Coordinates of C-alpha atoms in Angstrom, one line a residue:
Chain R
M859 CA -3.3 7.0 28.5
H860 CA -6.3 5.7 30.3
L861 CA -9.8 6.2 29.2
D862 CA -10.9 6.8 32.8
D863 CA -8.6 9.9 32.9
L864 CA -10.6 11.3 30.1
Y865 CA -14.1 10.2 30.9
R866 CA -14.2 11.1 34.6
Q867 CA -17.5 10.5 36.4
V868 CA -18.3 14.2 36.8
I869 CA -17.8 14.7 33.1
M870 CA -20.2 11.9 32.2
D871 CA -22.7 13.3 34.8
H872 CA -22.6 16.7 33.1
Y873 CA -23.0 15.0 29.7
Q874 CA -26.1 13.1 30.8
H875 CA -27.6 15.9 32.8
P876 CA -26.4 19.2 31.3
R877 CA -26.8 22.2 33.5
N878 CA -28.0 25.6 32.2
Q879 CA -29.2 24.1 28.9
G880 CA -31.7 26.1 26.9
E881 CA -32.5 29.6 25.7
L882 CA -32.5 33.1 27.3
D883 CA -34.6 36.0 26.4
G884 CA -32.3 38.7 25.0
G885 CA -28.7 38.8 25.9
I886 CA -25.6 38.1 23.8
K887 CA -25.8 35.2 21.4
V888 CA -22.8 33.3 20.1
D889 CA -23.0 30.4 17.7
L890 CA -19.9 28.5 17.1
K891 CA -19.1 25.4 15.1
N892 CA -16.1 23.2 14.9
P893 CA -16.1 22.7 11.1
S894 CA -13.6 19.9 11.3
C895 CA -15.8 17.6 13.5
G896 CA -19.3 19.2 13.3
D897 CA -19.7 20.0 17.0
E898 CA -22.0 23.0 17.5
I899 CA -22.7 25.3 20.4
S900 CA -25.2 28.2 20.8
L901 CA -24.3 30.2 23.8
R902 CA -26.6 32.9 25.5
L903 CA -25.1 35.3 27.9
K904 CA -26.7 38.0 30.1
V905 CA -24.0 40.4 31.3
E906 CA -25.0 43.3 33.6
D907 CA -22.7 45.7 35.5
G908 CA -19.7 43.6 34.4
I909 CA -21.1 40.4 35.9
V910 CA -22.3 37.3 34.0
R911 CA -25.8 37.2 35.4
D912 CA -27.1 34.3 33.4
V913 CA -25.8 31.9 30.8
R914 CA -27.4 29.1 28.8
F915 CA -26.2 26.8 26.0
Q916 CA -27.6 24.5 23.4
G917 CA -25.6 22.3 21.1
S918 CA -24.7 19.0 19.7
G919 CA -21.5 17.1 19.9
C920 CA -19.4 14.5 21.7
S921 CA -19.5 13.9 25.5
I922 CA -16.4 16.1 26.1
S923 CA -17.7 19.1 24.2
M924 CA -21.2 19.0 25.8
A925 CA -19.9 18.2 29.3
S926 CA -17.4 21.0 29.0
A927 CA -20.1 23.5 28.0
S928 CA -22.2 22.5 30.9
M929 CA -19.3 22.7 33.4
M930 CA -18.3 26.1 31.9
T931 CA -21.8 27.6 32.5
E932 CA -21.7 26.5 36.2
A933 CA -18.2 28.0 36.6
V934 CA -19.0 31.4 35.2
K935 CA -22.5 32.1 36.2
G936 CA -22.6 35.0 38.7
Q937 CA -18.9 35.8 38.2
P938 CA -17.5 39.2 37.2
V939 CA -16.3 39.3 33.6
D940 CA -12.7 39.9 34.6
K941 CA -12.7 36.7 36.7
V942 CA -14.4 34.8 33.8
L943 CA -11.6 35.9 31.5
E944 CA -9.0 34.8 34.0
L945 CA -10.7 31.4 34.4
N946 CA -10.8 31.1 30.6
K947 CA -7.0 31.7 30.5
A948 CA -6.5 29.1 33.2
F949 CA -8.7 26.6 31.5
R950 CA -6.8 27.0 28.2
A951 CA -3.5 26.7 30.0
M952 CA -4.7 23.4 31.5
M953 CA -5.7 22.1 28.1
K954 CA -2.1 22.9 26.9
G955 CA -0.9 20.7 29.7
E956 CA 0.5 23.6 31.7
D957 CA 0.5 23.5 35.5
V958 CA -2.5 25.4 36.8
D959 CA -3.6 25.9 40.4
P960 CA -6.4 23.3 40.9
D961 CA -8.1 25.7 43.4
E962 CA -8.5 28.3 40.7
L963 CA -10.3 25.8 38.4
G964 CA -12.5 24.0 41.0
D965 CA -14.7 21.4 39.3
L966 CA -13.2 22.2 35.9
E967 CA -10.1 20.4 37.0
A968 CA -12.0 17.2 36.1
L969 CA -11.3 18.0 32.5
H970 CA -7.6 17.9 33.1
G971 CA -7.3 14.5 31.4
V972 CA -8.4 16.0 28.0
S973 CA -4.9 17.5 27.7
K974 CA -3.5 14.1 27.2
F975 CA -5.8 13.4 24.2
P976 CA -4.6 16.0 21.7
A977 CA -7.4 15.2 19.2
R978 CA -10.0 16.0 21.8
I979 CA -8.8 19.4 23.1
K980 CA -10.8 21.3 20.6
C981 CA -13.9 19.5 21.9
A982 CA -13.3 20.8 25.4
T983 CA -12.4 24.4 24.4
L984 CA -15.4 25.0 22.0
A985 CA -17.7 26.4 24.7
W986 CA -14.9 28.5 26.1
Q987 CA -14.2 30.0 22.7
A988 CA -17.9 30.9 22.5
L989 CA -17.7 32.4 26.0
E990 CA -14.6 34.4 25.2
K991 CA -16.3 35.8 22.1
G992 CA -19.5 36.6 24.1
V993 CA -18.1 38.4 27.1
Q994 CA -15.8 40.5 24.9
E995 CA -18.7 41.8 22.7
P996 CA -19.6 45.4 23.1
R997 CA -21.9 45.7 26.2
Q998 CA -25.6 45.7 25.4
Chain T
M17 CA -2.5 -11.9 -2.9
N18 CA -0.8 -12.8 0.4
V19 CA -1.8 -10.1 2.8
L20 CA 0.8 -11.0 5.4
E21 CA 3.5 -10.6 2.7
V22 CA 1.9 -7.3 1.6
R23 CA 1.9 -6.0 5.2
K24 CA 5.7 -6.4 5.4
D25 CA 6.0 -3.8 2.7
F26 CA 4.4 -1.2 4.9
P27 CA 6.8 -0.1 7.6
I28 CA 4.3 2.1 9.4
L29 CA 2.1 -0.8 10.2
Q30 CA 4.8 -2.5 12.3
Q31 CA 4.3 -0.3 15.3
Q32 CA 2.4 -0.2 18.6
I33 CA -0.1 2.6 19.3
N34 CA -1.0 3.1 22.9
G35 CA 0.4 -0.3 23.7
H36 CA -1.4 -2.2 21.0
P37 CA -0.5 -3.2 17.5
L38 CA -1.7 -0.6 15.1
V39 CA -4.9 -1.5 13.3
Y40 CA -5.2 1.1 10.5
L41 CA -8.7 1.3 9.3
D42 CA -8.7 4.9 7.8
S43 CA -7.4 4.3 4.3
A44 CA -10.4 6.1 2.8
A45 CA -9.0 9.2 4.4
S46 CA -5.4 8.4 3.4
S47 CA -3.7 5.1 2.7
Q48 CA -0.3 4.1 4.0
K49 CA 2.8 3.8 1.8
P50 CA 4.8 0.7 0.8
R51 CA 8.6 0.7 1.0
Q52 CA 8.6 0.7 -2.8
V53 CA 6.9 4.1 -3.0
I54 CA 9.1 5.6 -0.2
E55 CA 12.2 4.2 -2.0
A56 CA 11.1 5.6 -5.3
L57 CA 10.9 9.1 -3.8
K58 CA 14.3 8.6 -2.1
H59 CA 15.9 7.3 -5.3
Y60 CA 14.6 10.2 -7.3
Y61 CA 15.8 12.8 -4.8
E62 CA 19.1 11.1 -4.3
T63 CA 20.0 10.5 -8.0
N64 CA 17.7 12.2 -10.5
H65 CA 16.2 15.4 -9.2
S66 CA 16.2 18.5 -11.2
N67 CA 13.6 20.7 -12.8
V68 CA 11.8 19.3 -15.8
H69 CA 11.2 20.4 -19.4
R70 CA 14.0 23.0 -19.3
G71 CA 17.7 23.1 -19.3
V72 CA 19.8 20.6 -21.3
H73 CA 21.8 18.9 -18.6
T74 CA 21.7 15.2 -17.8
L75 CA 19.7 15.5 -14.6
G76 CA 17.1 17.7 -16.3
S77 CA 16.6 14.9 -18.9
R78 CA 16.4 12.2 -16.3
A79 CA 13.8 14.1 -14.2
T80 CA 11.8 14.9 -17.3
E81 CA 11.9 11.3 -18.5
A82 CA 10.8 10.0 -15.1
Y83 CA 8.0 12.6 -14.8
E84 CA 6.6 11.8 -18.3
L85 CA 7.0 8.1 -17.7
A86 CA 4.8 8.5 -14.6
R87 CA 2.2 10.1 -16.8
E88 CA 2.3 7.1 -19.1
K89 CA 2.0 4.6 -16.3
V90 CA -1.0 6.5 -14.8
A91 CA -2.6 6.6 -18.2
R92 CA -2.3 2.9 -18.7
F93 CA -3.6 2.3 -15.2
I94 CA -6.9 3.9 -16.0
N95 CA -6.8 2.9 -19.7
A96 CA -6.7 6.5 -20.9
P97 CA -6.3 6.6 -24.8
S98 CA -3.2 8.7 -24.4
A99 CA -0.8 10.0 -21.7
E100 CA -1.5 13.6 -22.8
Q101 CA -4.9 13.2 -21.2
V102 CA -3.5 12.8 -17.7
I103 CA -2.9 16.1 -15.9
F104 CA -1.0 16.0 -12.6
T105 CA -2.7 18.1 -9.9
R106 CA -2.5 18.4 -6.2
G107 CA -5.3 16.0 -5.6
T108 CA -9.0 15.3 -6.3
T109 CA -10.0 18.7 -5.0
E110 CA -7.8 20.5 -7.4
S111 CA -8.8 18.2 -10.3
L112 CA -12.5 18.9 -9.8
N113 CA -11.8 22.7 -9.4
M114 CA -9.9 22.6 -12.6
V115 CA -13.0 21.3 -14.4
A116 CA -15.2 23.7 -12.5
Y117 CA -13.1 26.7 -13.6
G118 CA -11.8 25.5 -17.0
Y119 CA -15.0 23.9 -18.2
A120 CA -18.1 24.8 -16.2
R121 CA -17.4 28.4 -15.7
A122 CA -16.3 28.8 -19.3
F123 CA -19.1 27.0 -21.0
L124 CA -22.2 27.0 -18.8
K125 CA -24.7 29.8 -18.8
E126 CA -27.9 30.9 -17.1
G127 CA -30.6 28.3 -17.3
D128 CA -28.2 25.4 -17.6
E129 CA -28.3 22.7 -15.0
I130 CA -25.7 20.7 -13.1
V131 CA -26.9 17.4 -11.8
L132 CA -25.3 15.8 -8.7
T133 CA -26.3 14.0 -5.5
P134 CA -26.5 15.2 -1.9
A135 CA -24.1 12.5 -1.0
E136 CA -21.1 14.1 -2.7
H137 CA -17.9 15.0 -0.8
H138 CA -17.6 18.7 -0.4
A139 CA -14.9 18.6 -3.1
N140 CA -17.5 17.5 -5.6
L141 CA -20.2 19.9 -4.4
V142 CA -18.8 23.3 -3.4
P143 CA -16.9 23.8 -6.8
W144 CA -20.2 23.3 -8.6
Q145 CA -22.1 25.6 -6.2
Q146 CA -19.5 28.3 -6.9
A147 CA -19.6 27.6 -10.7
A148 CA -23.4 27.8 -10.6
K149 CA -23.3 31.1 -8.8
A150 CA -20.8 32.5 -11.3
T151 CA -22.7 31.4 -14.4
G152 CA -26.3 31.5 -13.4
A153 CA -26.6 27.8 -13.9
T154 CA -28.6 25.8 -11.3
L155 CA -27.8 22.7 -9.2
K156 CA -30.2 19.8 -9.5
Y157 CA -29.9 17.1 -6.9
V158 CA -30.8 13.5 -7.5
P159 CA -32.6 12.3 -4.4
L160 CA -31.0 9.3 -2.6
Q161 CA -32.8 6.0 -2.0
P162 CA -33.4 5.3 1.8
D163 CA -30.3 3.0 1.7
G164 CA -28.2 5.8 0.2
T165 CA -28.0 4.3 -3.3
V166 CA -28.8 6.3 -6.5
S167 CA -31.6 4.9 -8.7
L168 CA -31.2 5.3 -12.4
D169 CA -34.9 6.2 -12.7
D170 CA -34.2 9.2 -10.4
V171 CA -31.2 10.2 -12.5
K172 CA -33.3 9.9 -15.6
Q173 CA -35.9 12.3 -14.0
A174 CA -33.2 14.8 -13.1
I175 CA -31.4 14.9 -16.4
S176 CA -33.0 17.0 -19.1
S177 CA -32.1 19.0 -22.2
K178 CA -31.0 21.7 -19.7
T179 CA -28.4 19.5 -18.2
K180 CA -24.9 20.4 -19.2
L181 CA -22.8 18.7 -16.5
V182 CA -23.4 15.6 -14.3
A183 CA -21.0 15.2 -11.3
M184 CA -21.0 12.1 -9.2
A185 CA -18.7 10.0 -7.0
H186 CA -17.9 6.6 -8.4
V187 CA -17.9 5.4 -4.8
S188 CA -19.4 7.4 -1.9
N189 CA -16.8 8.2 0.8
V190 CA -19.4 8.0 3.5
L191 CA -21.7 5.1 2.5
G192 CA -19.3 3.2 0.3
T193 CA -22.0 2.7 -2.3
I194 CA -20.8 2.1 -5.9
N195 CA -22.7 4.4 -8.2
P196 CA -23.6 3.3 -11.7
V197 CA -21.5 6.0 -13.3
K198 CA -21.2 4.2 -16.7
E199 CA -25.0 4.1 -17.2
I200 CA -25.3 7.7 -15.9
A201 CA -22.5 8.8 -18.3
A202 CA -24.6 7.3 -21.2
M203 CA -27.7 9.3 -20.0
A204 CA -25.7 12.5 -19.7
H205 CA -24.3 12.0 -23.2
Q206 CA -27.8 11.5 -24.6
V207 CA -28.6 15.2 -23.7
G208 CA -25.2 16.4 -24.6
A209 CA -23.9 16.9 -21.1
V210 CA -20.5 16.0 -19.8
M211 CA -20.0 13.4 -17.0
V212 CA -17.5 14.2 -14.3
V213 CA -16.6 11.3 -12.1
D214 CA -15.0 11.7 -8.6
G215 CA -12.9 8.6 -8.5
A216 CA -11.2 9.4 -5.1
Q217 CA -12.7 6.3 -3.5
S218 CA -12.9 4.0 -6.6
V219 CA -9.6 4.2 -8.4
P220 CA -7.6 2.9 -5.3
H221 CA -9.9 0.0 -4.9
M222 CA -11.2 -1.4 -8.2
P223 CA -10.2 -1.6 -11.9
V224 CA -11.3 1.7 -13.4
D225 CA -11.3 2.0 -17.2
V226 CA -12.1 5.5 -18.4
Q227 CA -12.9 4.3 -21.9
D228 CA -15.3 1.7 -20.6
L229 CA -17.0 4.2 -18.3
D230 CA -16.9 6.8 -21.2
C231 CA -16.7 9.6 -18.6
D232 CA -15.6 13.0 -19.8
F233 CA -13.5 13.7 -16.7
L234 CA -12.1 11.5 -13.9
A235 CA -10.5 13.0 -10.8
F236 CA -8.6 11.1 -8.1
S237 CA -5.9 11.5 -5.5
G238 CA -2.5 9.7 -5.2
H239 CA -2.4 9.6 -1.4
K240 CA -5.4 7.3 -1.2
M241 CA -3.8 4.7 -3.5
L242 CA -0.4 4.2 -1.8
G243 CA 1.1 7.3 -3.4
P244 CA 2.5 10.4 -1.7
T245 CA 0.3 13.3 -0.6
G246 CA 0.2 16.4 -2.8
V247 CA -0.3 14.6 -6.1
G248 CA -3.5 13.8 -7.9
V249 CA -4.8 13.3 -11.4
L250 CA -7.4 14.8 -13.7
Y251 CA -8.2 12.7 -16.7
G252 CA -10.2 14.3 -19.5
K253 CA -11.4 13.6 -23.0
R254 CA -9.1 15.2 -25.4
K255 CA -11.8 17.3 -27.1
W256 CA -12.6 19.0 -23.8
L257 CA -9.0 19.4 -22.6
D258 CA -8.0 21.0 -25.9
I259 CA -10.7 23.7 -25.7
M260 CA -10.3 24.4 -22.0
E261 CA -8.3 27.4 -21.0
P262 CA -5.6 26.9 -18.3
T263 CA -6.9 27.7 -14.8
Y264 CA -3.6 29.3 -13.7
F265 CA -0.8 30.9 -15.5
G266 CA 3.0 31.3 -15.3
G267 CA 6.2 29.5 -16.2
E268 CA 6.2 26.0 -17.7
M269 CA 2.7 26.2 -19.2
I270 CA 3.5 28.8 -21.9
D271 CA 4.4 28.6 -25.5
V272 CA 5.2 32.2 -26.5
V273 CA 5.1 35.1 -24.1
E274 CA 4.7 38.6 -25.6
L275 CA 4.3 41.8 -23.5
Y276 CA 0.6 41.9 -23.9
D277 CA -0.4 38.4 -24.8
S278 CA 0.8 34.8 -24.6
T279 CA 0.1 31.4 -26.0
W280 CA 0.0 28.1 -24.2
K281 CA 1.6 24.7 -24.5
D282 CA -0.5 21.8 -25.6
T283 CA -2.6 19.6 -23.3
P284 CA -1.7 18.5 -20.6
W285 CA 1.3 20.8 -20.0
K286 CA -0.8 24.0 -20.4
F287 CA -2.6 22.9 -17.2
E288 CA 0.6 22.4 -15.2
G289 CA 1.9 25.9 -14.6
G290 CA 5.0 26.3 -12.5
T291 CA 7.4 23.6 -11.5
P292 CA 5.1 20.5 -11.5
I293 CA 4.7 17.9 -8.8
I294 CA 7.7 15.9 -10.1
A295 CA 8.4 13.7 -7.1
G296 CA 4.7 13.3 -6.3
A297 CA 4.1 12.0 -9.9
I298 CA 7.1 9.6 -9.6
G299 CA 5.9 8.3 -6.3
L300 CA 2.4 7.8 -7.7
A301 CA 3.9 5.8 -10.6
A302 CA 5.6 3.6 -8.1
A303 CA 2.2 3.1 -6.3
V304 CA 0.6 2.3 -9.6
D305 CA 3.3 -0.3 -10.3
Y306 CA 2.7 -1.8 -6.8
L307 CA -1.0 -2.0 -7.3
S308 CA -0.7 -3.3 -10.8
D309 CA 1.7 -6.1 -9.7
I310 CA -1.0 -7.3 -7.3
G311 CA -3.8 -6.6 -9.7
M312 CA -6.8 -4.3 -9.1
E313 CA -9.3 -7.1 -9.5
E314 CA -7.5 -9.0 -6.7
I315 CA -7.6 -5.9 -4.6
R316 CA -11.3 -5.3 -5.3
Q317 CA -12.1 -8.8 -4.2
H318 CA -10.0 -8.5 -1.1
D319 CA -11.5 -5.2 0.0
H320 CA -15.0 -6.6 -0.8
R321 CA -14.4 -9.6 1.4
L322 CA -13.4 -7.5 4.3
T323 CA -16.2 -5.1 3.8
A324 CA -18.8 -7.9 3.7
Y325 CA -17.2 -9.5 6.8
A326 CA -17.1 -6.2 8.7
L327 CA -20.7 -5.5 7.8
E328 CA -21.8 -8.8 9.1
Q329 CA -19.7 -8.6 12.3
L330 CA -20.7 -5.0 13.2
K331 CA -24.4 -5.8 12.7
S332 CA -24.1 -8.6 15.2
V333 CA -23.3 -6.0 17.9
E334 CA -26.5 -4.9 19.5
G335 CA -26.8 -1.1 19.4
V336 CA -24.7 -0.7 16.2
T337 CA -26.4 1.1 13.3
V338 CA -24.8 0.6 9.9
Y339 CA -25.4 3.1 7.2
G340 CA -25.7 2.4 3.5
P341 CA -26.9 -0.6 1.5
E342 CA -27.4 -4.0 3.1
D343 CA -26.0 -5.8 0.1
S344 CA -22.2 -5.7 0.3
R345 CA -22.0 -6.1 -3.5
Q346 CA -23.2 -2.5 -3.8
R347 CA -20.4 -1.4 -1.5
C348 CA -16.7 -0.8 -1.8
G349 CA -14.1 -0.7 0.9
L350 CA -15.7 0.8 3.9
V351 CA -18.4 0.6 6.6
T352 CA -19.9 3.6 8.3
F353 CA -21.7 3.1 11.6
N354 CA -22.8 4.6 14.9
L355 CA -22.9 2.9 18.3
L356 CA -26.1 3.6 20.3
S357 CA -26.3 7.4 20.7
I358 CA -22.6 7.7 21.6
H359 CA -20.9 10.3 19.6
A360 CA -18.5 9.0 16.9
H361 CA -15.6 10.9 18.5
D362 CA -16.1 9.2 21.8
V363 CA -16.2 5.8 20.1
S364 CA -13.1 6.7 18.1
T365 CA -11.2 7.7 21.3
V366 CA -11.9 4.3 22.8
L367 CA -10.8 2.5 19.7
D368 CA -7.7 4.6 19.5
S369 CA -6.8 3.7 23.1
E370 CA -6.6 0.1 21.7
G371 CA -4.5 1.1 18.7
I372 CA -7.4 1.2 16.2
A373 CA -7.5 4.1 13.8
I374 CA -10.9 4.9 12.2
R375 CA -12.4 8.2 11.0
A376 CA -15.1 10.0 13.0
G377 CA -16.9 13.0 12.0
H378 CA -19.0 14.3 9.1
H379 CA -16.5 13.0 6.4
C380 CA -16.7 16.3 4.4
A381 CA -20.3 15.5 3.5
Q382 CA -22.4 17.7 5.7
P383 CA -25.5 17.5 3.4
L384 CA -25.5 13.7 3.6
M385 CA -25.2 13.8 7.4
R386 CA -28.4 15.9 7.5
I387 CA -30.1 13.3 5.4
L388 CA -28.9 10.5 7.8
K389 CA -30.0 12.8 10.6
V390 CA -26.8 12.3 12.6
P391 CA -24.1 14.9 13.5
S392 CA -21.4 12.5 12.8
T393 CA -20.6 8.8 12.1
A394 CA -17.7 6.4 12.6
R395 CA -16.1 5.0 9.4
A396 CA -13.8 1.9 9.1
S397 CA -12.2 1.6 5.7
F398 CA -10.1 -1.2 4.3
Y399 CA -7.3 -1.7 2.0
L400 CA -5.0 -4.4 0.7
Y401 CA -3.0 -4.5 3.9
N402 CA -6.0 -5.1 6.2
T403 CA -6.9 -8.6 7.4
E404 CA -9.9 -10.3 9.0
A405 CA -8.0 -10.0 12.3
D406 CA -8.2 -6.2 11.9
V407 CA -12.0 -6.5 11.5
D408 CA -12.1 -8.7 14.6
A409 CA -10.1 -6.2 16.6
L410 CA -12.4 -3.4 15.4
V411 CA -15.5 -5.3 16.5
A412 CA -14.1 -6.3 19.8
S413 CA -13.1 -2.7 20.5
V414 CA -16.6 -1.5 19.5
R415 CA -18.0 -3.9 22.1
T416 CA -15.5 -2.5 24.7
A417 CA -16.7 1.0 23.8
K418 CA -20.3 0.0 24.3
E419 CA -19.5 -1.5 27.7
F420 CA -17.4 1.4 28.7
F421 CA -20.0 4.0 28.0
Q422 CA -22.9 2.0 29.3
H423 CA -21.0 1.7 32.6
A424 CA -19.8 5.4 32.5
L425 CA -23.3 6.6 31.8
G426 CA -24.8 4.4 34.4

């Protein structure tokens, strides 16, 4: 177990410079909390014609949860909902330590090391839980 | 007390975690267990186990005897006037809920007030919220001083003729502050209110004498004081326990059952419906024996020395913020801190990679986290098996975490 496997440079970069942070006018809003640790995320999604047109997040939490949220927004922005759900499935599988095609995950693969830190998996999946809830809500 | 000898009694401490010797600094969440407690459980299950208070066979008598002896030992440990004032529960949470249901909900009414502090553990806060909602009583919070201590003047301000119940932790699980519950109990009694003390963090670490405190109820957990999980205690003054109705019903707690009504056993058995926590109580008694052999005053001094040392050492690390009172004499057994603006989970992961176990999070005290204006904190807590070397390892690892994140974050 090496710390560098967990805290990869790309993760720390997202933590320090979160992408797609902020509010959106309208759209779907999902607020999620991890009651056991206090991490919070507020996700905003604009889904039109089955495509995630825009996505923003705000929140507070550890580096893993905030970086994962930022990386998730980059990965899903502009993608069809079906593809987003597939990506969600692949990401969750990676967290469980299952073999996943690295090409499918792209940059998200940097979070691979989290699977070796069982106590931190819930940090990395918080944003994805919010996303899953959001895209499955009845269309606006 | 010879700490190195004590450590030999704790098999779990003799292991490596992530390639480093385990440094266990999370006893405020749950303490480790000495061989003597593990052996007592094993001995009970291997030789004496049966159900209690029923049947006439030999094992039944042995189990009943051991269970009731455990009650006597716990009663002596907290200087309760009688063993019948000790109720075995699942832990502090259940003990406090028992008072909230059996006392507060039964006897409080609209316009009455419950006085507490915003630093309470959720277990000593949510039951009162719910009792207030059910009865129409209101919650009144004593504000905290900037260092997290409770001032007696503020308590005096908060308590009035409307006060019917005062609930407070003896020792805060986040800040480690020792609250003057004896003085507060006297104030509560002046207006005819009952004093409920959450002793989860005090009973394991210092001599606690319920007659000296003159509290009406004291709740604590076995697993934080070397005992097994799943057992705790509610102590209560006889006059209250006798008028309180049981909070749950069934076998074991009844006297006579008719088709449409029933009567209860006496205190404390009326509160222990169903097969009680027999092995848990016996394990807790073994823990009480272990603690008593060393002496609670000795343990208090040991924990205090480590707390003072940790406070001093952590403060020497630039970028560390320590919460709670500066004066270590106002603290018991733990130090809560943050490192720069690094989230406590990230700090804890670095520490864990070096074999050091601390707690990171909101410590079941969300209102207090809002007052401290932090989403989470890191907490190192000490017990009789910890050494100054453990503190040194903690501080060295905090420095490592600082360097690691300063480097990782550029």
